[in-house]
PDB file of C-alpha atoms in Angstrom:
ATOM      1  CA  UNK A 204     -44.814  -2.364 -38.269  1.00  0.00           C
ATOM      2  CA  UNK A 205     -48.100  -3.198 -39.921  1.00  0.00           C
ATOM      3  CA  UNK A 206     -50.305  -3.064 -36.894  1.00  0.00           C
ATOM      4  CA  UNK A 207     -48.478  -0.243 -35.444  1.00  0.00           C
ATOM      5  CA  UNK A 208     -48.197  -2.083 -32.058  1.00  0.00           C
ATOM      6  CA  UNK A 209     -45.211  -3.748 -29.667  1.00  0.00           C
ATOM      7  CA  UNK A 210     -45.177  -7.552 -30.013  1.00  0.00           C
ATOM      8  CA  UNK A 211     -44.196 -10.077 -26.700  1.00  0.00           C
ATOM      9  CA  UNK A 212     -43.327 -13.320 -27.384  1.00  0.00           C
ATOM     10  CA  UNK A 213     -44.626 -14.972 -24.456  1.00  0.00           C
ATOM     11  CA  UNK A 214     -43.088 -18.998 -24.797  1.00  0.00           C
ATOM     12  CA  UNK A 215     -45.202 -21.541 -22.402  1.00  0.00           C
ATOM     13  CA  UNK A 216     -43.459 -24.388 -23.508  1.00  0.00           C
ATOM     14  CA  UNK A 217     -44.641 -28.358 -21.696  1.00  0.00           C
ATOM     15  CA  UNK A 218     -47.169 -30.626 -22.071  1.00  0.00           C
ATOM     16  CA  UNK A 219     -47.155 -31.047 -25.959  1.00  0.00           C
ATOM     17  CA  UNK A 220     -48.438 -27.662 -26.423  1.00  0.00           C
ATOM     18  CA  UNK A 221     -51.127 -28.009 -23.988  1.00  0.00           C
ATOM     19  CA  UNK A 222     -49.354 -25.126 -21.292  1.00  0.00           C
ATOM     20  CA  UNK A 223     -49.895 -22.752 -24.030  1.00  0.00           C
ATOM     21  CA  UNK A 224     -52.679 -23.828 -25.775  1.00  0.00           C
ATOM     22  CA  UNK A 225     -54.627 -23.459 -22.303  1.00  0.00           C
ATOM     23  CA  UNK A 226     -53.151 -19.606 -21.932  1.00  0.00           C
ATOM     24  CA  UNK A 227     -54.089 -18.281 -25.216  1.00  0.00           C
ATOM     25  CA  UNK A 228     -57.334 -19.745 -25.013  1.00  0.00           C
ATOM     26  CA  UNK A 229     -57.961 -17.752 -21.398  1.00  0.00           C
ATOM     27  CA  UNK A 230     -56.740 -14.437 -23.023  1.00  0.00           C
ATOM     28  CA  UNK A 231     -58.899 -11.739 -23.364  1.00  0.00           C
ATOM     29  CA  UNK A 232     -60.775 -11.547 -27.053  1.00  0.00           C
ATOM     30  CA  UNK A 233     -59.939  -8.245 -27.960  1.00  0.00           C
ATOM     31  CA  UNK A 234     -56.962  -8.809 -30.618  1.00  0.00           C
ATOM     32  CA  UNK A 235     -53.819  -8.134 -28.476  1.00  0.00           C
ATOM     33  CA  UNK A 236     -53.332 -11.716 -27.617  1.00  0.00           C
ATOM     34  CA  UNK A 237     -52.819 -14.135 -30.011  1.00  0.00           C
ATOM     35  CA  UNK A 238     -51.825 -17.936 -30.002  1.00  0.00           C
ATOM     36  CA  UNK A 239     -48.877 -19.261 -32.339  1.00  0.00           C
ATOM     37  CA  UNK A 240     -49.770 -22.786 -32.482  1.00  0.00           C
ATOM     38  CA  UNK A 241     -47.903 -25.449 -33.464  1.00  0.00           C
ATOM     39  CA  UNK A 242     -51.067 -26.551 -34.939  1.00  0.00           C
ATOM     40  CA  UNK A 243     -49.552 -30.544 -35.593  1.00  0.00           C
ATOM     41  CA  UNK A 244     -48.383 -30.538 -31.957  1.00  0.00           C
ATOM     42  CA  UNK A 245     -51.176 -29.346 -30.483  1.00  0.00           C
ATOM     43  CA  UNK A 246     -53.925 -31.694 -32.151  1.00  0.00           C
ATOM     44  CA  UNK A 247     -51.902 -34.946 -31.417  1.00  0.00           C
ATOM     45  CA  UNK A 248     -51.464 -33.721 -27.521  1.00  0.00           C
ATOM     46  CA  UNK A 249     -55.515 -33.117 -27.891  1.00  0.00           C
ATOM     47  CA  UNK A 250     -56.163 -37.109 -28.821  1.00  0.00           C
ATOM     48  CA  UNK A 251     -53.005 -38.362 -26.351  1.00  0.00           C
ATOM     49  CA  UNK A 252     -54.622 -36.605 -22.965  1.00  0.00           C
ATOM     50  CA  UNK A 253     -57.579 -37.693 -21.077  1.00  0.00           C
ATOM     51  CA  UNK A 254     -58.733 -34.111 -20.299  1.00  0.00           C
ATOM     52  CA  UNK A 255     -57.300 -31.506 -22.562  1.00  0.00           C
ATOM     53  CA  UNK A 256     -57.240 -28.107 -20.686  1.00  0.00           C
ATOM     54  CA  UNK A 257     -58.352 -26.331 -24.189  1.00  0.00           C
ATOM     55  CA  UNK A 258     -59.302 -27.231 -27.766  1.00  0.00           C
ATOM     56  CA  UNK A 259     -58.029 -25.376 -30.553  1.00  0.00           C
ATOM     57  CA  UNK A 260     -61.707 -26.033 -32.649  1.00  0.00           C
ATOM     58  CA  UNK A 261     -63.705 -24.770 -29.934  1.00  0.00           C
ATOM     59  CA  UNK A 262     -61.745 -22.491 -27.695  1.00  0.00           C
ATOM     60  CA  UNK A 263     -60.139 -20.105 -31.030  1.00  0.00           C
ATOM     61  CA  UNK A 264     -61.026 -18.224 -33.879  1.00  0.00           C
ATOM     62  CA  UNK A 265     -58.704 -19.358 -36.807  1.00  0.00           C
ATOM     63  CA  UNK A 266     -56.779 -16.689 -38.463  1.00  0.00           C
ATOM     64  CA  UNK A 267     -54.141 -17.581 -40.957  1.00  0.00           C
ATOM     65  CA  UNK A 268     -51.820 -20.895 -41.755  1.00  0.00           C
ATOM     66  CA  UNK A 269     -48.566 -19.682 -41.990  1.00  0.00           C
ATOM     67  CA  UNK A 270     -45.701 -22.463 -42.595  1.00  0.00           C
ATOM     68  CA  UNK A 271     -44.813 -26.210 -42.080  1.00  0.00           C
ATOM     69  CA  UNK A 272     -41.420 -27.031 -40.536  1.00  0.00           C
ATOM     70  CA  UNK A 273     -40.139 -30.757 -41.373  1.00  0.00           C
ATOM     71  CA  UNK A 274     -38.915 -32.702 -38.945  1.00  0.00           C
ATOM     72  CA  UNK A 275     -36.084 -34.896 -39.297  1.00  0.00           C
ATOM     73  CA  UNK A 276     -33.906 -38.149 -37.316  1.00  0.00           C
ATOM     74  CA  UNK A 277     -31.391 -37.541 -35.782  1.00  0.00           C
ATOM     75  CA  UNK A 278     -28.649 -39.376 -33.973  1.00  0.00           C
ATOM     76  CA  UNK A 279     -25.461 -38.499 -32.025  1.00  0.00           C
ATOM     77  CA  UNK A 280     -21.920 -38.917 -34.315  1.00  0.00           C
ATOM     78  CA  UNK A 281     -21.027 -41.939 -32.015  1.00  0.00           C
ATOM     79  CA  UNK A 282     -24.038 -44.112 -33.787  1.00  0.00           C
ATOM     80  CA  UNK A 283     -22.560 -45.649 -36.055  1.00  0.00           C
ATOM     81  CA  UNK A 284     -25.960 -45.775 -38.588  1.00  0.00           C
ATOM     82  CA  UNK A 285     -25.161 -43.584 -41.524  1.00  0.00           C
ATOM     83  CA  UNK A 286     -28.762 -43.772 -43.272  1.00  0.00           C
ATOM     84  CA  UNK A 287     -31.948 -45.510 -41.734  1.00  0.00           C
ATOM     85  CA  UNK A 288     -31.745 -48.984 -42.873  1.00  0.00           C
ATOM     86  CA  UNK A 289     -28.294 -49.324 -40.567  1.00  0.00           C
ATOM     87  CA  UNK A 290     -29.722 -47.332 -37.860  1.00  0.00           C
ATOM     88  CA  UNK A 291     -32.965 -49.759 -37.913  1.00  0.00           C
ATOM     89  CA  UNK A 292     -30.563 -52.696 -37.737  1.00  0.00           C
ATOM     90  CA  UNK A 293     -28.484 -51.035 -35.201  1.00  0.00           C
ATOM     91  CA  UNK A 294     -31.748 -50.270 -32.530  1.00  0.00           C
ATOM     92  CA  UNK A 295     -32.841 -54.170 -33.324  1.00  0.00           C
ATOM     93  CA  UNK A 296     -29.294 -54.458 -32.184  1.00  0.00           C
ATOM     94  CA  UNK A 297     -29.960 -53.248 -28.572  1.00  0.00           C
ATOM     95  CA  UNK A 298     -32.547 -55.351 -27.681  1.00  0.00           C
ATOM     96  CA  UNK A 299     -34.814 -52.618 -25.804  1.00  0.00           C
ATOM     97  CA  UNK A 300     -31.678 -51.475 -23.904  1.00  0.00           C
ATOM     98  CA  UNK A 301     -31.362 -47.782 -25.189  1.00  0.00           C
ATOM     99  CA  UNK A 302     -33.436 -44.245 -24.795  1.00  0.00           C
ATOM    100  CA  UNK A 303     -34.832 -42.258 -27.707  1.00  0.00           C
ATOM    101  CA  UNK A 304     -35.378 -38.481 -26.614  1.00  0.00           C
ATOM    102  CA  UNK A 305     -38.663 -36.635 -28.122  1.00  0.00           C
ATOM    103  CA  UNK A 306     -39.721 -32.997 -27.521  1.00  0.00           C
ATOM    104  CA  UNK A 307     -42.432 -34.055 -24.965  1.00  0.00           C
ATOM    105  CA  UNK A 308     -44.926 -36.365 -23.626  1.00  0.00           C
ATOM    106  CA  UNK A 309     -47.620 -35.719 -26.476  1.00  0.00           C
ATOM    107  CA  UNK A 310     -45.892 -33.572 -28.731  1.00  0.00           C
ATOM    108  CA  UNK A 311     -45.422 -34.228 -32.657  1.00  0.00           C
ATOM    109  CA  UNK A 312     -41.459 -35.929 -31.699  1.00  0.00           C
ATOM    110  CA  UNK A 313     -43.455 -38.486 -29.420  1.00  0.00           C
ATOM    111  CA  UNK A 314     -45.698 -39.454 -31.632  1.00  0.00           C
ATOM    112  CA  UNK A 315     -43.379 -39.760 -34.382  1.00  0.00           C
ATOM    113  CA  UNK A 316     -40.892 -41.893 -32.437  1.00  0.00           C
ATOM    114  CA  UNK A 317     -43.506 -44.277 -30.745  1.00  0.00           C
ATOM    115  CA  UNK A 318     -44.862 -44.746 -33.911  1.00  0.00           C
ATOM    116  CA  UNK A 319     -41.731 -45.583 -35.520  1.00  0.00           C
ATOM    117  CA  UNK A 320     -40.399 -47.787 -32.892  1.00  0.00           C
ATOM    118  CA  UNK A 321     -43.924 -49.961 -33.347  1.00  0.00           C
ATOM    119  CA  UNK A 322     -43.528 -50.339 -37.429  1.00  0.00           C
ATOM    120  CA  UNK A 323     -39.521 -51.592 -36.779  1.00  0.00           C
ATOM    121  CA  UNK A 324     -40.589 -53.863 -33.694  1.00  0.00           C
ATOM    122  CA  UNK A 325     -38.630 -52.092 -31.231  1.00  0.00           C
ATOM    123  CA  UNK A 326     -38.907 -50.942 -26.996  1.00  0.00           C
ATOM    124  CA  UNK A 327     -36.518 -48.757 -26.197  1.00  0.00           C
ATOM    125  CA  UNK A 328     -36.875 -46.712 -23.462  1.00  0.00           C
ATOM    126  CA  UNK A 329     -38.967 -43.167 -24.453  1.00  0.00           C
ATOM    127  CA  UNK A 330     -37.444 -39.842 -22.687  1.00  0.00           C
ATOM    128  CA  UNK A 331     -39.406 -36.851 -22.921  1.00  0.00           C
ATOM    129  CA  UNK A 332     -37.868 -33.165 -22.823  1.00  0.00           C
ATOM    130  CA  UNK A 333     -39.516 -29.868 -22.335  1.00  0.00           C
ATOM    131  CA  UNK A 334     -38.917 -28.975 -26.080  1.00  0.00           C
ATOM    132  CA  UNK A 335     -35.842 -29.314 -28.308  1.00  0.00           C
ATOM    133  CA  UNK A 336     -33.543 -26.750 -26.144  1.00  0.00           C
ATOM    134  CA  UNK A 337     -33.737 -29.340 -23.531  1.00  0.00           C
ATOM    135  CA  UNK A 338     -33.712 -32.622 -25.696  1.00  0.00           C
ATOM    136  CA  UNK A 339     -30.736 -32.191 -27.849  1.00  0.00           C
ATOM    137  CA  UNK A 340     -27.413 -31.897 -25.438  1.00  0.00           C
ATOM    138  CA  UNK A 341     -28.403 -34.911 -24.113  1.00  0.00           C
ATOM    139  CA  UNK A 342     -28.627 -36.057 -27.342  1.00  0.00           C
ATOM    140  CA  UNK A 343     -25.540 -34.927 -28.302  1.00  0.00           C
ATOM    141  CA  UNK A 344     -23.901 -36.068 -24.954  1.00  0.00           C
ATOM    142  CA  UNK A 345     -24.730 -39.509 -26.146  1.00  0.00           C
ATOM    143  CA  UNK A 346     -27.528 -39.812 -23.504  1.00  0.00           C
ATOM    144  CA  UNK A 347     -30.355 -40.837 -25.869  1.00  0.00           C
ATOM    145  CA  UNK A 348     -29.932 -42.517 -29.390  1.00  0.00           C
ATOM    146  CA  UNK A 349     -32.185 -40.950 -31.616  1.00  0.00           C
ATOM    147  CA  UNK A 350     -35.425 -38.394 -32.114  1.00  0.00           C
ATOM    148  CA  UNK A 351     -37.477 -36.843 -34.269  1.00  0.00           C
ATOM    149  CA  UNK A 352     -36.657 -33.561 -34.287  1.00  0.00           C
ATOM    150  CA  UNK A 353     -37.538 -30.295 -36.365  1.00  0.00           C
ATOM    151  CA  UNK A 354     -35.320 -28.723 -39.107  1.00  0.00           C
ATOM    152  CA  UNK A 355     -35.145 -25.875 -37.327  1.00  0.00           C
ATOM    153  CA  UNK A 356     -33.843 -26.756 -33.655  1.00  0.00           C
ATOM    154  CA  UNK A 357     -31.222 -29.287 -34.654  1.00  0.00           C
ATOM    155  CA  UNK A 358     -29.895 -27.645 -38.537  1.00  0.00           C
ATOM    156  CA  UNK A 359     -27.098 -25.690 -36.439  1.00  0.00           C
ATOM    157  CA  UNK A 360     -25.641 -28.484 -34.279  1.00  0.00           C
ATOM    158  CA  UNK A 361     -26.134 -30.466 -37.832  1.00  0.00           C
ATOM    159  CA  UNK A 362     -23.741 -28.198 -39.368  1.00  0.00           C
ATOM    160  CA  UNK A 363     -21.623 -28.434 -36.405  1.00  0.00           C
ATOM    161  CA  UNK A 364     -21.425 -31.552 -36.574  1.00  0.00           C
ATOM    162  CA  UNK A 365     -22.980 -32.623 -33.555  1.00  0.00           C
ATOM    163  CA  UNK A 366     -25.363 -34.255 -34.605  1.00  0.00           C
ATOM    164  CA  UNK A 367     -26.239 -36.571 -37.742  1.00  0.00           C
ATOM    165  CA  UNK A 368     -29.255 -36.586 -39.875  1.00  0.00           C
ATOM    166  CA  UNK A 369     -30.835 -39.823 -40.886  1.00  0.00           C
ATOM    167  CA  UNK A 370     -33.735 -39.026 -42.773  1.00  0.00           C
ATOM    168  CA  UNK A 371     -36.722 -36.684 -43.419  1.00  0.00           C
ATOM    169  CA  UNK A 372     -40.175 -37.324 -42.536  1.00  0.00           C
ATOM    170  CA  UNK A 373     -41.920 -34.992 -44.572  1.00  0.00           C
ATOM    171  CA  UNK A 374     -43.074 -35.883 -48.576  1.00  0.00           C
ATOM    172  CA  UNK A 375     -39.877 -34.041 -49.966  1.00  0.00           C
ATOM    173  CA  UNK A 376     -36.159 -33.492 -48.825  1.00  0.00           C
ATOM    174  CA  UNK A 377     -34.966 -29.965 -47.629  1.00  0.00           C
ATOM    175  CA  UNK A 378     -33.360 -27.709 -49.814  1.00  0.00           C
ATOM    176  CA  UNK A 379     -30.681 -27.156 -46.582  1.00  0.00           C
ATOM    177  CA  UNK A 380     -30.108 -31.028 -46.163  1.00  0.00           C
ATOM    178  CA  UNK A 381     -30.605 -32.205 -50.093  1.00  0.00           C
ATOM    179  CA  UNK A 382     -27.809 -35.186 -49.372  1.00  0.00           C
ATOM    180  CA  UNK A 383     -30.782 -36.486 -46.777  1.00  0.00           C
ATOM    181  CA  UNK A 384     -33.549 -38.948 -48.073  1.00  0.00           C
ATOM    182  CA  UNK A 385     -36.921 -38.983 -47.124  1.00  0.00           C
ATOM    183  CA  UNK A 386     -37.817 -41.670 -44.594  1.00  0.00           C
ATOM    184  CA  UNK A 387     -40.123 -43.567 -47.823  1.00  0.00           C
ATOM    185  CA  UNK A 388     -36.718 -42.756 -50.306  1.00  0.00           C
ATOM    186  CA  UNK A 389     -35.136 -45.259 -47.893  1.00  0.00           C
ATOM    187  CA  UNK A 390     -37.882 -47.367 -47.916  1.00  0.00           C
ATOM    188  CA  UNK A 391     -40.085 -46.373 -44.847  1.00  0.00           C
ATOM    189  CA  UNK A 392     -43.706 -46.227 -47.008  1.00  0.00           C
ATOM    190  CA  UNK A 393     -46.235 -43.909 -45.539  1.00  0.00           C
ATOM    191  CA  UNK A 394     -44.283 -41.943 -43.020  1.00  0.00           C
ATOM    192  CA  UNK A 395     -44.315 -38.038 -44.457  1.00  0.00           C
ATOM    193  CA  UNK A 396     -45.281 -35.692 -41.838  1.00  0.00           C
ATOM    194  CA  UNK A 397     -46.547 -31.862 -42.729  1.00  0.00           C
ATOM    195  CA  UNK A 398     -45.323 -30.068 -39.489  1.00  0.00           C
ATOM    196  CA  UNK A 399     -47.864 -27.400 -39.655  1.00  0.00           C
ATOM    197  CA  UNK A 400     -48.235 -23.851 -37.743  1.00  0.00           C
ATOM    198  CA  UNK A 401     -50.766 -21.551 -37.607  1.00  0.00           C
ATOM    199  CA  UNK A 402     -52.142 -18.234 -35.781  1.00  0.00           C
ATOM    200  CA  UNK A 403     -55.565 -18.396 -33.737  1.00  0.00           C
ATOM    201  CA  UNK A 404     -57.182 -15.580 -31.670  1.00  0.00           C
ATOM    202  CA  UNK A 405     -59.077 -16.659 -28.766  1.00  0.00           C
ATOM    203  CA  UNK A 406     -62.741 -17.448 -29.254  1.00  0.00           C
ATOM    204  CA  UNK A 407     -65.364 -13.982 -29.258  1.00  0.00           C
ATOM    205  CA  UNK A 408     -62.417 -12.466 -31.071  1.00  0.00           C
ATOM    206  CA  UNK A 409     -64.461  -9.727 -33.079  1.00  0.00           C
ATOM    207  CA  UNK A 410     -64.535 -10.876 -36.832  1.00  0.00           C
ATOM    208  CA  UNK A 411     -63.012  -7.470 -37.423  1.00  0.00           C
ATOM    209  CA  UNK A 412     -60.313  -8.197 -36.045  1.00  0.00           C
ATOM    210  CA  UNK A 413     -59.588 -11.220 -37.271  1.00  0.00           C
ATOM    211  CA  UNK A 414     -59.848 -10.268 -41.105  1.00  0.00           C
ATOM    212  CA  UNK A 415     -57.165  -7.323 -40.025  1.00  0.00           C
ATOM    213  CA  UNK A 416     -54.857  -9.974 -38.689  1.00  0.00           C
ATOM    214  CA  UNK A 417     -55.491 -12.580 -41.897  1.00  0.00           C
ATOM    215  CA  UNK A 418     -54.327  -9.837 -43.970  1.00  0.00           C
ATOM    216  CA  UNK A 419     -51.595  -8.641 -42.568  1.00  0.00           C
ATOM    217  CA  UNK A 420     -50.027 -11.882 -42.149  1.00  0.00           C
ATOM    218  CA  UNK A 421     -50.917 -12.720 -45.890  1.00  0.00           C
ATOM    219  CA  UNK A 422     -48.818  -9.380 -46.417  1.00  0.00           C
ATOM    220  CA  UNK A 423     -45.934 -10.622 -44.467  1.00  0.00           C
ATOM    221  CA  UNK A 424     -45.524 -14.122 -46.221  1.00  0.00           C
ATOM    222  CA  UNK A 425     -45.474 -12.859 -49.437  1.00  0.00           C
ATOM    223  CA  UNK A 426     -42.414 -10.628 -48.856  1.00  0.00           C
ATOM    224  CA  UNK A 427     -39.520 -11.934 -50.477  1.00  0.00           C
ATOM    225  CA  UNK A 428     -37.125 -11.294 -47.754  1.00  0.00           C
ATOM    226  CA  UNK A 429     -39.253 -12.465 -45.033  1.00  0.00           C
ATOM    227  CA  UNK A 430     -39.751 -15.773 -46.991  1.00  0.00           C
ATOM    228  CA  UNK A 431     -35.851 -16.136 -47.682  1.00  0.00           C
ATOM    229  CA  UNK A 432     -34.861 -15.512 -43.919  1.00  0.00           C
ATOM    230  CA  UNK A 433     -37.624 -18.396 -42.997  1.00  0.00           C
ATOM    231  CA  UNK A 434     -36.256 -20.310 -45.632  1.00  0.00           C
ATOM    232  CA  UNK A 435     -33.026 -20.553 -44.002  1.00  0.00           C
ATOM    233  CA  UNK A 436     -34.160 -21.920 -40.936  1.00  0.00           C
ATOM    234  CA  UNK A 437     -35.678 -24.859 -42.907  1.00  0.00           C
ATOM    235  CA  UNK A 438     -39.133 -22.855 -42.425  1.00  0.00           C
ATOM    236  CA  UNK A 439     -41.530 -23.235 -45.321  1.00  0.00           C
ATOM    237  CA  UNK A 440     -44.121 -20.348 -45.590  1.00  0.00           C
ATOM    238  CA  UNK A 441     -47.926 -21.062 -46.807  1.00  0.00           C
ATOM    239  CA  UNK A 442     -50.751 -19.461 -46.777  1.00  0.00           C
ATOM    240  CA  UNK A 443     -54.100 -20.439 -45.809  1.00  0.00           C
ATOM    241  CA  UNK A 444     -57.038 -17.802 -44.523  1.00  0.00           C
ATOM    242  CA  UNK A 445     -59.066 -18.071 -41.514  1.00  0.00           C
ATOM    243  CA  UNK A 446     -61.680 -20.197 -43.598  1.00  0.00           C
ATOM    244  CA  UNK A 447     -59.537 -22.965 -44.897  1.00  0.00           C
ATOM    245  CA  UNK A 448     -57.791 -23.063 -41.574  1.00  0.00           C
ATOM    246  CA  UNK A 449     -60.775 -24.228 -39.678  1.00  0.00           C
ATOM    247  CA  UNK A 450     -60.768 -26.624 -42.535  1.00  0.00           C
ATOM    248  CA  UNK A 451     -57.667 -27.873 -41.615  1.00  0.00           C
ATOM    249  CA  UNK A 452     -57.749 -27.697 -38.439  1.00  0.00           C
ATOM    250  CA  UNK A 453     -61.127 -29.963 -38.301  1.00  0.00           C
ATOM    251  CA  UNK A 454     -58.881 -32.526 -40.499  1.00  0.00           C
ATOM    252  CA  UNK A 455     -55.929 -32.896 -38.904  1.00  0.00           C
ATOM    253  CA  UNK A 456     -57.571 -33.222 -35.834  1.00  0.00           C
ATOM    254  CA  UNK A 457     -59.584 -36.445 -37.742  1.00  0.00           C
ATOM    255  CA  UNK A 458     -56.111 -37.281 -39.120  1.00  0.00           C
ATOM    256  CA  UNK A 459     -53.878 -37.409 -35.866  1.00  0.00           C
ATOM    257  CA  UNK A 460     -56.518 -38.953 -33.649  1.00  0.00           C
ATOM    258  CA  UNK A 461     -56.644 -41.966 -36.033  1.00  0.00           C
ATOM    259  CA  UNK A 462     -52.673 -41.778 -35.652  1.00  0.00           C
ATOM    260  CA  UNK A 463     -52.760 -41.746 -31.813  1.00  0.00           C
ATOM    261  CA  UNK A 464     -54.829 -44.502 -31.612  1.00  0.00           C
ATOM    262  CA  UNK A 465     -53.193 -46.993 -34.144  1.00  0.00           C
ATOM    263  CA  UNK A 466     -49.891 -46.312 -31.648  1.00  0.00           C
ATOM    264  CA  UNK A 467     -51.985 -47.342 -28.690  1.00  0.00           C
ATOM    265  CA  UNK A 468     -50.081 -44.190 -26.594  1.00  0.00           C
ATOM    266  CA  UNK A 469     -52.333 -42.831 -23.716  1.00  0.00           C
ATOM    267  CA  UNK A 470     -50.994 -39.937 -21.327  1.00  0.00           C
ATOM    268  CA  UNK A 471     -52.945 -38.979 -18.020  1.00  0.00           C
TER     269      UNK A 471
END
C-alpha cells in the first residue's frame, strides 16, 4: 500500500540461499526487484562454497534489517529425549548409526547441526533438504532424528504434536515455547544463534531509492498489528537502516566464516 505497487514473491529456494542470492543480485537496479535475504543463511553458505555465485557485500545495496527468527531442536515424538541432556546421551547411544535432517547443504540448520554434533563427539549421518517444507515429514516420519530448525516452519507441527522441541539456540526462550530452555539453560555454553533477515537491492540501486524503501519498511515494523501478526509466527521485528546493515552485514560475515572454519565443513 505504501509504494503504491503489486508485490511477487518470487521463492528460489537451494543451495543455502545461494539460488536466490545469485537472482537478486542479476536483477535490474531500478527498485522493482528486491532480495529478502536470510542474511545468517546466506553469509555461512558464502564461507562453506568454493565459488559463491554472488556476495551479498559486494553484489547489493543494503536497505533495512528487519527481524531475527530463532531456531530451535527438534526431534520426532518416538525419541525418547525429553530435554537435551537425554537426547545427547541418546545420539552417543547410536554410535554414528542415525541421520540428522538440516534445511540444506550450507544453510544456517547445517551449520548448526555439524557444529553441534562436533562439541557432543558424534557422526551421524547429515541429510540435507531443500528447505524446511521438505525436511520436516521426514522428520516426522521418523526418517531423521533431529535438526535445527526455525520457530517458524516447525511451531505448527509443534502444536500438533508432531514434533518435539528440545531446546532454543538463540540468547533467550520464545514467548510461544516459554516451557523450552535455551540450549546454554541446559548447559550447552556458547551456542545462541541470532537468525537474522534483512532486505538488499541489487548493487547501482539509485540511493533514492533505497532511502524510499528504508523508510517505508521502518513504517511497517513499527505498526502494532504488523508486529503482533509476526510475533505469532515466532518472528521478532528489528530495525536497522541501510547504514548499520552494511555494518552488520560486514560482521557477520567475519563472525560465520570463523564458525565455518572451526567445523572444518567444505561444500564444492
Amino acid at each position: 500500500e505504501a509504494l503504491g505497487q503489486s508485490i511477487v514473491v518470487d521463492n528460489k529456494p537451494g543451495a543455502g540461499g545461494m539460488i536466490g542470492l545469485q537472482a537478486g543480485a542479476k536483477a535490474a537496479p531500478d527498485g522493482y526487484t528486491i532480495h529478502f535475504s536470510a542474511l545468517t543463511n546466506q553469509v555461512i553458505s558464502q564461507a562453506l562454497f568454493k565459488n559463491p555465485p554472488a556476495d551479498l557485500r559486494k553484489d547489493y545495496a543494503p536497505v533495512a534489517l528487519v527481524g531475527t527468527v530463532p531456531h530451535l531442536i527438534v526431534v520426532n515424538p518416538g525419541v525418547p529425549a525429553k530435554n537435551l541432556p537425554e537426547l545427547i546421551a541418546f545420539i552417543k547411544s547410536k554410535k554414528g548409526d542415525f541421520n540428522y535432517a538440516s534445511q540444506g547443504n550450507g544453510s544456517l540448520s547445517h551449520l548448526e547441526s555439524a557444529l553441534f554434533m562436533q562439541r557432543i563427539g558424534a557422526t551421524g549421518t547429515h541429510i540435507p533438504y531443500k528447505g524446511s517444507s521438505f525436511a520436516l515429514p521426514d522428520l516426522i516420519a521418523g526418517n531423521t532424528l533431529m535438526m535445527f530448525d526455525s520457530l517458524t516452519a516447525s511451531l505448527p507441527h509443534i502444536q500438533s504434536g508432531k514434533l518435539r522441541p528440545i531446546a532454543i539456540a538463540s540468547s533467550e526462550r520464545s514467548p510461544l515455547l516459554p516451557n523450552v530452555p535455551t540450549l546454554e539453560q541446559d548447559g550447552f555454553k556458547q551456542f545462541d544463534v541470532e537468525n537474522l533477515f534483512a532486505i538488499y537491492a541489487p548493487k547501482g540501486t539509485s540511493p533514492a531509492v533505497v532511502a524510499r524503501l528504508e523508510r517505508e519498511i521502518r513504517k511497517i515494523l513499527t505498526n502494532p498489528d504488523f508486529k503482533n501478526k509476526l510475533a505469532n509466527q515466532g518472528i521478532q521485528t528489528q530495525f536497522a537502516n541501510s547504514e548499520k546493515l552494511t555494518e552488520i552485514t560486514i560482521a557477520e560475515h567475519a563472525k560465520w566464516s570463523k564458525a565455518v572454519k572451526a567445523a572444518n565443513i567444505k561444500i564444492d
